[in-house]
CSV table of N, CA and C in Angstrom, one decimal:
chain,number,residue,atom,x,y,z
A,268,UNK,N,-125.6,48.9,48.8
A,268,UNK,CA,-125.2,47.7,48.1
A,268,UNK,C,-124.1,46.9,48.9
A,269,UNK,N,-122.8,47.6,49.5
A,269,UNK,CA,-122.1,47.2,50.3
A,269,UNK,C,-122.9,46.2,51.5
A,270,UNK,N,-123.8,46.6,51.9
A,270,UNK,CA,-124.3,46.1,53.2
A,270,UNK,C,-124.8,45.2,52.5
A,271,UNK,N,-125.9,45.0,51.9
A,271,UNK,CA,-126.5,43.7,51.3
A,271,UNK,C,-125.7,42.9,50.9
A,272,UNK,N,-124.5,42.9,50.5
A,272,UNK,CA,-123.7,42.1,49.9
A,272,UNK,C,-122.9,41.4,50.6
A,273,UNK,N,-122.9,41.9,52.3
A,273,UNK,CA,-122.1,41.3,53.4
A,273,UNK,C,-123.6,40.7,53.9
A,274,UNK,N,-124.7,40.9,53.9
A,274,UNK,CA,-126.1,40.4,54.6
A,274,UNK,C,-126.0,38.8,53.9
A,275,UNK,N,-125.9,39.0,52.2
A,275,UNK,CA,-126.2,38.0,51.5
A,275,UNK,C,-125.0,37.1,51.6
A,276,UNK,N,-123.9,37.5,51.9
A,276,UNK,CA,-122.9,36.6,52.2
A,276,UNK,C,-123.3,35.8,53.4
A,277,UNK,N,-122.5,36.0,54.4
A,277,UNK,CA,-122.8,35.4,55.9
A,277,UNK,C,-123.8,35.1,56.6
A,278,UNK,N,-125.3,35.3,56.0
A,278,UNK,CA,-126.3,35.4,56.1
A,278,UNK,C,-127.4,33.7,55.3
A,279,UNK,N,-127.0,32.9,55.9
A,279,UNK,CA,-127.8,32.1,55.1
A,279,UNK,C,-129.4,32.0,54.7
A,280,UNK,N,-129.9,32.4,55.2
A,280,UNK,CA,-131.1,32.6,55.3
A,280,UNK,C,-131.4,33.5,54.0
A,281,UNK,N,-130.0,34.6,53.6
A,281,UNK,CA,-130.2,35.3,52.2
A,281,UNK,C,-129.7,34.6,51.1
A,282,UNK,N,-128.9,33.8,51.2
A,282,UNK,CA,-128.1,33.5,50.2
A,282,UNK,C,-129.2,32.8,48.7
A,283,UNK,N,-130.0,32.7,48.6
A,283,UNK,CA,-130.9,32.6,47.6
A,283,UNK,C,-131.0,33.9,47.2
A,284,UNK,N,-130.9,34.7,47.6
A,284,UNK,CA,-131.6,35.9,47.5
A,284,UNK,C,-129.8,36.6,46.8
A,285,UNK,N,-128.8,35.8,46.1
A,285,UNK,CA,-128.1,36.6,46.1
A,285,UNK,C,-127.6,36.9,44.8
A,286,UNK,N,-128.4,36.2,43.3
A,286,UNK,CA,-128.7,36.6,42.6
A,286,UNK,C,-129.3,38.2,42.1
A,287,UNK,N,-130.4,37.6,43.0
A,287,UNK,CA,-131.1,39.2,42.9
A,287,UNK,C,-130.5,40.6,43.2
A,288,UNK,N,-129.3,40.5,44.2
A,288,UNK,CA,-128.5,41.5,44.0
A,288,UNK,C,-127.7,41.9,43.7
A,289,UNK,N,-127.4,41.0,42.7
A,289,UNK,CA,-126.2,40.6,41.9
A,289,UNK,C,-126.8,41.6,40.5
A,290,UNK,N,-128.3,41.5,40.1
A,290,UNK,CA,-128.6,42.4,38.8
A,290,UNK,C,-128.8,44.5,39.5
A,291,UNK,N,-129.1,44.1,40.9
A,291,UNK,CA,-129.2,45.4,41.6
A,291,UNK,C,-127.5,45.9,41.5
A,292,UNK,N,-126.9,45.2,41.6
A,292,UNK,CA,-125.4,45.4,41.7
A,292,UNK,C,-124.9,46.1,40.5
A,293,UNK,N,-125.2,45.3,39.1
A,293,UNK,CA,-125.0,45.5,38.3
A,293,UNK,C,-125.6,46.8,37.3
A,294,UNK,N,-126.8,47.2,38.0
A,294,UNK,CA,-127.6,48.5,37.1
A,294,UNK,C,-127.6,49.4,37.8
A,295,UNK,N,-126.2,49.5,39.2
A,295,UNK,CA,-126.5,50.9,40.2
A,295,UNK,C,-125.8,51.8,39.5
A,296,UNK,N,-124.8,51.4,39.2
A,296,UNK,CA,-123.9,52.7,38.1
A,296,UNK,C,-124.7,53.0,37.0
A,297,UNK,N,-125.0,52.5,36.2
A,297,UNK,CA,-125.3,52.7,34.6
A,297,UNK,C,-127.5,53.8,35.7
A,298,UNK,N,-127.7,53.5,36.4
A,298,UNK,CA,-129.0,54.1,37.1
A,298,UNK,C,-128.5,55.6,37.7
A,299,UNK,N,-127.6,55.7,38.3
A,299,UNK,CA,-127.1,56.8,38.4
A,299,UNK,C,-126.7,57.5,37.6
A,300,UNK,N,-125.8,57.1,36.7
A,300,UNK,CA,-126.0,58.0,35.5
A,300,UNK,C,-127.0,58.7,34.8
A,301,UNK,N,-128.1,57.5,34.8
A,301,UNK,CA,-129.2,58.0,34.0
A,301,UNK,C,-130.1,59.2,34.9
A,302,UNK,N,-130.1,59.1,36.0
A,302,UNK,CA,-130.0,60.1,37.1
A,302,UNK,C,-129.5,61.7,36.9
A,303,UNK,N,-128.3,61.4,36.7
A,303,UNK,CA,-127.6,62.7,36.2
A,303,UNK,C,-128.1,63.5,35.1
A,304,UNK,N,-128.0,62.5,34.2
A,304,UNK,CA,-128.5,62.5,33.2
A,304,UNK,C,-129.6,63.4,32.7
A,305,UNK,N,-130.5,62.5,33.7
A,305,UNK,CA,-132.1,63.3,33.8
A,305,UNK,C,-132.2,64.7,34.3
A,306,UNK,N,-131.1,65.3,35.6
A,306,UNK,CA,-131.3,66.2,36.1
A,306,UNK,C,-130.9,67.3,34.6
A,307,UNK,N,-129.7,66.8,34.3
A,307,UNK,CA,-129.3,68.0,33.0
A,307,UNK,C,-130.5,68.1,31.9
A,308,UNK,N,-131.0,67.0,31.4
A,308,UNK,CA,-132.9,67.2,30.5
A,308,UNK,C,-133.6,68.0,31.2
A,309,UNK,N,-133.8,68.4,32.7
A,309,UNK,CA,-134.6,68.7,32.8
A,309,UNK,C,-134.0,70.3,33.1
A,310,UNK,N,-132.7,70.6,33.7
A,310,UNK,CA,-132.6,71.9,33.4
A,310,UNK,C,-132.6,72.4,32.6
A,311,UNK,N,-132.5,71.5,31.3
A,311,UNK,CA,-132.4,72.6,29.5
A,311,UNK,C,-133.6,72.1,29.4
A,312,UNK,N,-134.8,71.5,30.1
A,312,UNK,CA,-136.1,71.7,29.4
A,312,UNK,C,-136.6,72.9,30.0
A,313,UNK,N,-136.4,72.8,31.3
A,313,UNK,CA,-136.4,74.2,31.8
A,313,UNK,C,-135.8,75.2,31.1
A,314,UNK,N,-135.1,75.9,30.6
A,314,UNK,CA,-134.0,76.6,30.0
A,314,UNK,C,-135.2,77.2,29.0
A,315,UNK,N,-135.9,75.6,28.3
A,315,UNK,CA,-136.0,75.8,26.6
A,315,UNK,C,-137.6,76.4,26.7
A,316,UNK,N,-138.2,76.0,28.3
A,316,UNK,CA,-139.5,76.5,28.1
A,316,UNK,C,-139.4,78.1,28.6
A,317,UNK,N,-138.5,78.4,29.0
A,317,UNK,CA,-138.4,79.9,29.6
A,317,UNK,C,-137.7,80.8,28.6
A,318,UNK,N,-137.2,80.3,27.3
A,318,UNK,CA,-136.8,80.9,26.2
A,318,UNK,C,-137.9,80.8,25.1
A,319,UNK,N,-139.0,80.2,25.4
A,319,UNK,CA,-140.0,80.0,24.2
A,319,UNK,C,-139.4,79.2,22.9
A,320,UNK,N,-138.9,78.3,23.6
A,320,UNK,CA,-138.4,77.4,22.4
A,320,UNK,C,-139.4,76.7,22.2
A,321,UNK,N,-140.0,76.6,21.1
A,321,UNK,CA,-140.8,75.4,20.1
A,321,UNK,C,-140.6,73.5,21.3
A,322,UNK,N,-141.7,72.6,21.4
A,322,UNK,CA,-141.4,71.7,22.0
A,322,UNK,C,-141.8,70.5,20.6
A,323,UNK,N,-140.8,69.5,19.9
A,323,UNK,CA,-141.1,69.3,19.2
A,323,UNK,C,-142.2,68.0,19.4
A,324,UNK,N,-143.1,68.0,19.0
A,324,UNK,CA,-144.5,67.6,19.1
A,324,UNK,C,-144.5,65.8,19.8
A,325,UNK,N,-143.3,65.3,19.0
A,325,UNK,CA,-143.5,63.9,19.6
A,325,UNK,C,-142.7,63.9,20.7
A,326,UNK,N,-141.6,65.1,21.4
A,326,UNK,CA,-140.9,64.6,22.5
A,326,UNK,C,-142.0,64.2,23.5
A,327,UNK,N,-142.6,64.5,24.0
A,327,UNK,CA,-143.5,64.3,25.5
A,327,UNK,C,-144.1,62.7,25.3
A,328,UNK,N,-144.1,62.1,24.1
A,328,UNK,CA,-144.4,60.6,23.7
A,328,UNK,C,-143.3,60.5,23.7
A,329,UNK,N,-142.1,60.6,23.5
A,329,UNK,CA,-140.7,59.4,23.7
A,329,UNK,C,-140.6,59.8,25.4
A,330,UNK,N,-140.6,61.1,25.9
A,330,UNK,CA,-140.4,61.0,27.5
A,330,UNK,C,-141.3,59.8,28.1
A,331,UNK,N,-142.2,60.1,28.1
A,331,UNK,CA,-143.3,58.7,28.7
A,331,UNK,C,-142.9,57.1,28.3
A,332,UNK,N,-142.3,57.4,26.8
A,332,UNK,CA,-141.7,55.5,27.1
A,332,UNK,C,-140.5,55.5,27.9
A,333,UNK,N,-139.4,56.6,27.8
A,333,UNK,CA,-138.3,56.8,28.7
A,333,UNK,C,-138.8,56.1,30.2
A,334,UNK,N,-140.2,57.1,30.5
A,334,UNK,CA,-140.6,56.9,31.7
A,334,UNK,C,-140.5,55.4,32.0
A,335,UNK,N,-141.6,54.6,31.1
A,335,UNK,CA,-142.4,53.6,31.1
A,335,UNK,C,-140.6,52.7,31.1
A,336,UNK,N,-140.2,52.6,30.6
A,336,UNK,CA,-138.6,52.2,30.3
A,336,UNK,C,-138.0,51.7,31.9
A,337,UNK,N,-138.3,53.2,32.8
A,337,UNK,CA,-137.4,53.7,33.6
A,337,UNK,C,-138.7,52.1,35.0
A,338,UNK,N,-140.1,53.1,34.8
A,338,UNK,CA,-140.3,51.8,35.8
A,338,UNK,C,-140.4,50.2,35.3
A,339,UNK,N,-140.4,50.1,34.2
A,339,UNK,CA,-140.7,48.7,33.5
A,339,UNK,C,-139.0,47.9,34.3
A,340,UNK,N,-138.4,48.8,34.3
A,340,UNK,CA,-136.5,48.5,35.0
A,340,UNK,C,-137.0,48.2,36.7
A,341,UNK,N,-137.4,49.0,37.1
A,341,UNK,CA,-137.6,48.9,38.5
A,341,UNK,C,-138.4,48.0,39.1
A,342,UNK,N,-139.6,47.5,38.2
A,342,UNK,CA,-140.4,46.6,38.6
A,342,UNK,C,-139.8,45.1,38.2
A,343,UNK,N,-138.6,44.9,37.1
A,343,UNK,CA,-137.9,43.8,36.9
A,343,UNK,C,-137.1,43.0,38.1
A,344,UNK,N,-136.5,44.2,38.4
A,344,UNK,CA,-135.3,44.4,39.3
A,344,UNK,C,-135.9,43.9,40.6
A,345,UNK,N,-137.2,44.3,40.8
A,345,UNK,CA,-137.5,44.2,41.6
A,345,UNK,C,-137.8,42.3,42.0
A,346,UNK,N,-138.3,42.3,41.2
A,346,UNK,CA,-138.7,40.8,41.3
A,346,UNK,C,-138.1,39.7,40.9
A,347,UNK,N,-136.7,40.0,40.6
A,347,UNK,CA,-135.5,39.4,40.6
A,347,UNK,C,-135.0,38.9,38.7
A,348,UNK,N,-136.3,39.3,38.2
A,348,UNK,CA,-136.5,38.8,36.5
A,348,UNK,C,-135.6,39.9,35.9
A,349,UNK,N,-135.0,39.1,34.9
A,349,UNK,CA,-134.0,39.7,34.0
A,349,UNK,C,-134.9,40.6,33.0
A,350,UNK,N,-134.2,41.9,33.2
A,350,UNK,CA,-135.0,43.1,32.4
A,350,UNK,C,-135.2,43.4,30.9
A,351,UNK,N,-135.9,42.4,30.0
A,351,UNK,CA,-135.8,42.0,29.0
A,351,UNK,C,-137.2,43.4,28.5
A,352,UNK,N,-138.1,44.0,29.4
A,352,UNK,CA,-139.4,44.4,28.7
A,352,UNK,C,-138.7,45.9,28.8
A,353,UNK,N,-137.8,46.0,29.9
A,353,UNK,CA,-137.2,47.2,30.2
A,353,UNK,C,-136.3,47.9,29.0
A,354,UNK,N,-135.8,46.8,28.6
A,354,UNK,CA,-134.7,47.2,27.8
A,354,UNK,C,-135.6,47.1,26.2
A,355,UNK,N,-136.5,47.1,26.2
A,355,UNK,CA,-137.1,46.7,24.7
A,355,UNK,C,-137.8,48.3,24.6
A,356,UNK,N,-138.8,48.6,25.7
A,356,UNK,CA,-139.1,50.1,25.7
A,356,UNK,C,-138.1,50.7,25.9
A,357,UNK,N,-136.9,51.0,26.3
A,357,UNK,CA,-136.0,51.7,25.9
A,357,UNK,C,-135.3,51.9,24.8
A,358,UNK,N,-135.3,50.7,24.3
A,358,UNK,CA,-134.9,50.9,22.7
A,358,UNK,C,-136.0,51.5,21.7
A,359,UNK,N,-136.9,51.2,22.2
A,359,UNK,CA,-138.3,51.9,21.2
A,359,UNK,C,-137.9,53.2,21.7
A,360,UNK,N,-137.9,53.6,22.7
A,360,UNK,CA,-137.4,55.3,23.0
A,360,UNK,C,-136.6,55.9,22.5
A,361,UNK,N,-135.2,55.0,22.6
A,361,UNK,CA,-134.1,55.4,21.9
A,361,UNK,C,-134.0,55.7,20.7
A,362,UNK,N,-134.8,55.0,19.7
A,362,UNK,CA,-134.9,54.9,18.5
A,362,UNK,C,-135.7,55.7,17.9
A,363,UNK,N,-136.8,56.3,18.7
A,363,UNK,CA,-137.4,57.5,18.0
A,363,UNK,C,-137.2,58.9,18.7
A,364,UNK,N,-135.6,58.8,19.0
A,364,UNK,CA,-135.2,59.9,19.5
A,364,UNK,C,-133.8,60.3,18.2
A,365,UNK,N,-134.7,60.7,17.4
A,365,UNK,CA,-134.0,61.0,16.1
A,365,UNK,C,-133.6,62.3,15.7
A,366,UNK,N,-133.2,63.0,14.4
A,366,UNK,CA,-132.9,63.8,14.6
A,366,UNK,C,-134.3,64.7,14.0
A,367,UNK,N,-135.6,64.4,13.7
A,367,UNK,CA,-136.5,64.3,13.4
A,367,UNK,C,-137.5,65.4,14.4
A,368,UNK,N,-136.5,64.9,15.9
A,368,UNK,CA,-137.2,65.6,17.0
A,368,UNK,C,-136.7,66.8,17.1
A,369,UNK,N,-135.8,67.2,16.0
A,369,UNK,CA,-135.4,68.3,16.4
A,369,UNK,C,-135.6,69.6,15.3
A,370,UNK,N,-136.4,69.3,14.6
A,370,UNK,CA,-137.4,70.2,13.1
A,370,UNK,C,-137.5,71.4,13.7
A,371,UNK,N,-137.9,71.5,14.7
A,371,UNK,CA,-138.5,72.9,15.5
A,371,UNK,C,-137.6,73.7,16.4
A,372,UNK,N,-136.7,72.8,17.0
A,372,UNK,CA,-136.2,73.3,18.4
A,372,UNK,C,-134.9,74.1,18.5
A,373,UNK,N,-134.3,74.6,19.2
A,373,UNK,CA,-133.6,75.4,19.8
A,373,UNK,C,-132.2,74.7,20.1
A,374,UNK,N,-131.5,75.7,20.8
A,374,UNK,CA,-130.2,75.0,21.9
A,374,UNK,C,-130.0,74.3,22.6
A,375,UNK,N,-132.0,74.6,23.5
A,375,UNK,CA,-131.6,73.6,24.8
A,375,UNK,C,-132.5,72.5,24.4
A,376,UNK,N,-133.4,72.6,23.0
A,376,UNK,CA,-134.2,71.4,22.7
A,376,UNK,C,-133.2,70.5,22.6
A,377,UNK,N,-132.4,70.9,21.5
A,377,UNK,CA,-130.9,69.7,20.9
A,377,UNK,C,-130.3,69.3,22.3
A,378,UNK,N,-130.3,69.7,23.2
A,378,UNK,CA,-129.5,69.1,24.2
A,378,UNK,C,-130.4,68.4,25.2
A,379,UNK,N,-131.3,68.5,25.2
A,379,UNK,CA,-133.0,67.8,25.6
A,379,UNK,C,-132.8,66.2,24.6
A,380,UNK,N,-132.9,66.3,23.6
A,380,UNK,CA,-133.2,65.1,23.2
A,380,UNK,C,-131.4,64.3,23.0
A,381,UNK,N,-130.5,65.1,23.0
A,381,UNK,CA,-129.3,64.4,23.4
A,381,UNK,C,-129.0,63.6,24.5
A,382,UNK,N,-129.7,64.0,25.6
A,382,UNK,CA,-129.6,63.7,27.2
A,382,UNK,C,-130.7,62.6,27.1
A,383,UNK,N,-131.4,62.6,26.2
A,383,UNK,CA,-132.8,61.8,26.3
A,383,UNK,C,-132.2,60.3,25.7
A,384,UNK,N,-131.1,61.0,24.7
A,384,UNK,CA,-130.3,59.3,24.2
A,384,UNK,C,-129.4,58.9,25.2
A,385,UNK,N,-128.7,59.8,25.8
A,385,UNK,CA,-128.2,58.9,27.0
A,385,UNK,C,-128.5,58.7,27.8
A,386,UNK,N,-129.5,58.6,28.4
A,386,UNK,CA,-130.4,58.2,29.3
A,386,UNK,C,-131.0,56.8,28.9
A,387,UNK,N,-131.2,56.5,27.6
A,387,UNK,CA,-131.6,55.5,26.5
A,387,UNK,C,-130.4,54.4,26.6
A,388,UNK,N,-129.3,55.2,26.8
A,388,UNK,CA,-127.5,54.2,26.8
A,388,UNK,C,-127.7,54.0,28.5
A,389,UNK,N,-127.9,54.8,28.9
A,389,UNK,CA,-128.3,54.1,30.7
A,389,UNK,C,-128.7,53.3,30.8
A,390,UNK,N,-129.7,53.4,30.6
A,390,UNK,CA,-131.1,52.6,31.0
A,390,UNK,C,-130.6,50.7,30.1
A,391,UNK,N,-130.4,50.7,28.8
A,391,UNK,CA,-130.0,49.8,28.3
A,391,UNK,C,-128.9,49.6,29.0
A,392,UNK,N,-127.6,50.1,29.5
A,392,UNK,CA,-126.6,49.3,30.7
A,392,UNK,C,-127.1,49.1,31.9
A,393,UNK,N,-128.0,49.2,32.3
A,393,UNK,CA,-129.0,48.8,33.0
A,393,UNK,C,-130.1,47.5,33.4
A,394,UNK,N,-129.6,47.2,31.8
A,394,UNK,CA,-130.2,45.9,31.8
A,394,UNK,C,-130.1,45.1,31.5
A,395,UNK,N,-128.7,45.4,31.1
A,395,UNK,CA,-127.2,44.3,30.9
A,395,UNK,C,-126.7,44.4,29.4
A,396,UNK,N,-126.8,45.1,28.9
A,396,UNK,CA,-126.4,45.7,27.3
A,396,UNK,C,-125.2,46.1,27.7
A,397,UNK,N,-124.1,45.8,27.0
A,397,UNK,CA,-122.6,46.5,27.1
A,397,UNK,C,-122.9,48.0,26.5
A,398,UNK,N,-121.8,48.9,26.5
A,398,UNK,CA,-122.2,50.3,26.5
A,398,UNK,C,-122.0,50.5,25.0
A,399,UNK,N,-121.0,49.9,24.3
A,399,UNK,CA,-120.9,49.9,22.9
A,399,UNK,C,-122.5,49.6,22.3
A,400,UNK,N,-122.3,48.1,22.6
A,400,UNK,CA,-123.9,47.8,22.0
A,400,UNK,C,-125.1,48.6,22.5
A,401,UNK,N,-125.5,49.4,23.3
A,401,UNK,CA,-125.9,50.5,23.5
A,401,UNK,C,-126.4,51.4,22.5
A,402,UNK,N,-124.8,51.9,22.2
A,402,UNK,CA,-124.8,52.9,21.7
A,402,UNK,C,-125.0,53.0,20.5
A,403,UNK,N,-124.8,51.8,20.0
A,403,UNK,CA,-125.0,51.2,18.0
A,403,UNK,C,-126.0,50.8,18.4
A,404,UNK,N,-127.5,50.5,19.0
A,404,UNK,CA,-128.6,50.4,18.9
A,404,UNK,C,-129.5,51.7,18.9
A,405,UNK,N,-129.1,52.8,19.0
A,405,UNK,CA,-129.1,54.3,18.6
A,405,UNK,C,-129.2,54.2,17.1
A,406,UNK,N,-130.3,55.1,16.7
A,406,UNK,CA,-130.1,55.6,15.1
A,406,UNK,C,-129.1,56.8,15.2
A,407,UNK,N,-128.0,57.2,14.3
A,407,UNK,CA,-127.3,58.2,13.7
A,407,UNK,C,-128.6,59.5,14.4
A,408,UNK,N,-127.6,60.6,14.5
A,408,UNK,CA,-128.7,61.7,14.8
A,408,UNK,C,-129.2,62.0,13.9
A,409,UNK,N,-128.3,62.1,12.7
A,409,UNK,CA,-128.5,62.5,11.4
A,409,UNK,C,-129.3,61.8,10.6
A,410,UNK,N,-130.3,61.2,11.0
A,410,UNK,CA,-131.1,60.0,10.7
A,410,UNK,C,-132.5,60.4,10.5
A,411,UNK,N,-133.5,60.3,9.5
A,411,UNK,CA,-134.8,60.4,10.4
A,411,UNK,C,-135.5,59.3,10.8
A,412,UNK,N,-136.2,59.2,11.6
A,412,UNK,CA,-137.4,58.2,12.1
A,412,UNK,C,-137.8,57.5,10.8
A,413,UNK,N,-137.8,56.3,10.8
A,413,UNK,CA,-138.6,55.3,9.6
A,413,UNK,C,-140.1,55.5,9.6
A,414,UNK,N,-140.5,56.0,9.0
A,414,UNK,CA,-142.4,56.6,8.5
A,414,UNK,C,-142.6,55.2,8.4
A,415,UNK,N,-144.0,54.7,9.4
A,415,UNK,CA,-144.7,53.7,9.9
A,415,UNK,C,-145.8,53.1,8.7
């Protein structure tokens, strides 16, 4: 980031181009988090599949919008567009990461779909959501899913 930012400075030839790293600038912290993030979901999904913990039925459909979230961000970013599709599938993720997902599961499920909301608060600071507002676009855990 450092280097591009001295490229796009002194560099006329970039200097259009310095927008665009202006939103890369802005989603490298709140991306690494969600990084971190991810690694910890995945060692308590690991954990929860080698304890025979129950998987509750709809997580593997909020991971995939997570997913879909994660590159809908990358392909924005990429092309300099403000991450508006990114941050909408992330909220649809976030939001059916209720406490609903958790009927069946275990120790390391509950901490599976905890990791799965902040990843959800990532990903949304990521796309220019302050962290508050983030995190009150979250349903209550204690909440269930709204029946469609």
């Amino acid at each position: 980031m450092e280097t591009g930012s001295e490229i796009a400075t002194i560099a006329p030839i970039r200097w259009r181009r310095r927008s665009e790293l202006e939103h890369y600038r802005s989603a490298a912290a709140p991306i690494d988090y969600a990084m971190r993030n991810t690694r910890v979901l995945l060692r308590r999904t690991i954990a929860a599949l080698r304890d025979g913990e129950s998987v509750p039925e709809r997580l593997p459909e909020v991971l995939r919008a997570l997913a879909d979230a994660t590159e809908r961000l990358r392909d924005e970013l990429a092309r300099g567009d403000e991450p508006v599709h990114a941050r909408r599938v992330a909220l649809e993720a976030g939001r059916a990461a209720t406490a609903d997902l958790l009927t069946d599961g275990g120790f390391s499920m509950r901490v599976v779909v905890a990791q799965l909301r902040s990843i959800v608060v990532d990903l949304l600071q990521a796309t220019g959501v302050g962290r508050e507002d983030a995190s009150a676009a979250l349903p209550a855990m204690g909440a269930r899913r709204p029946e469609k």
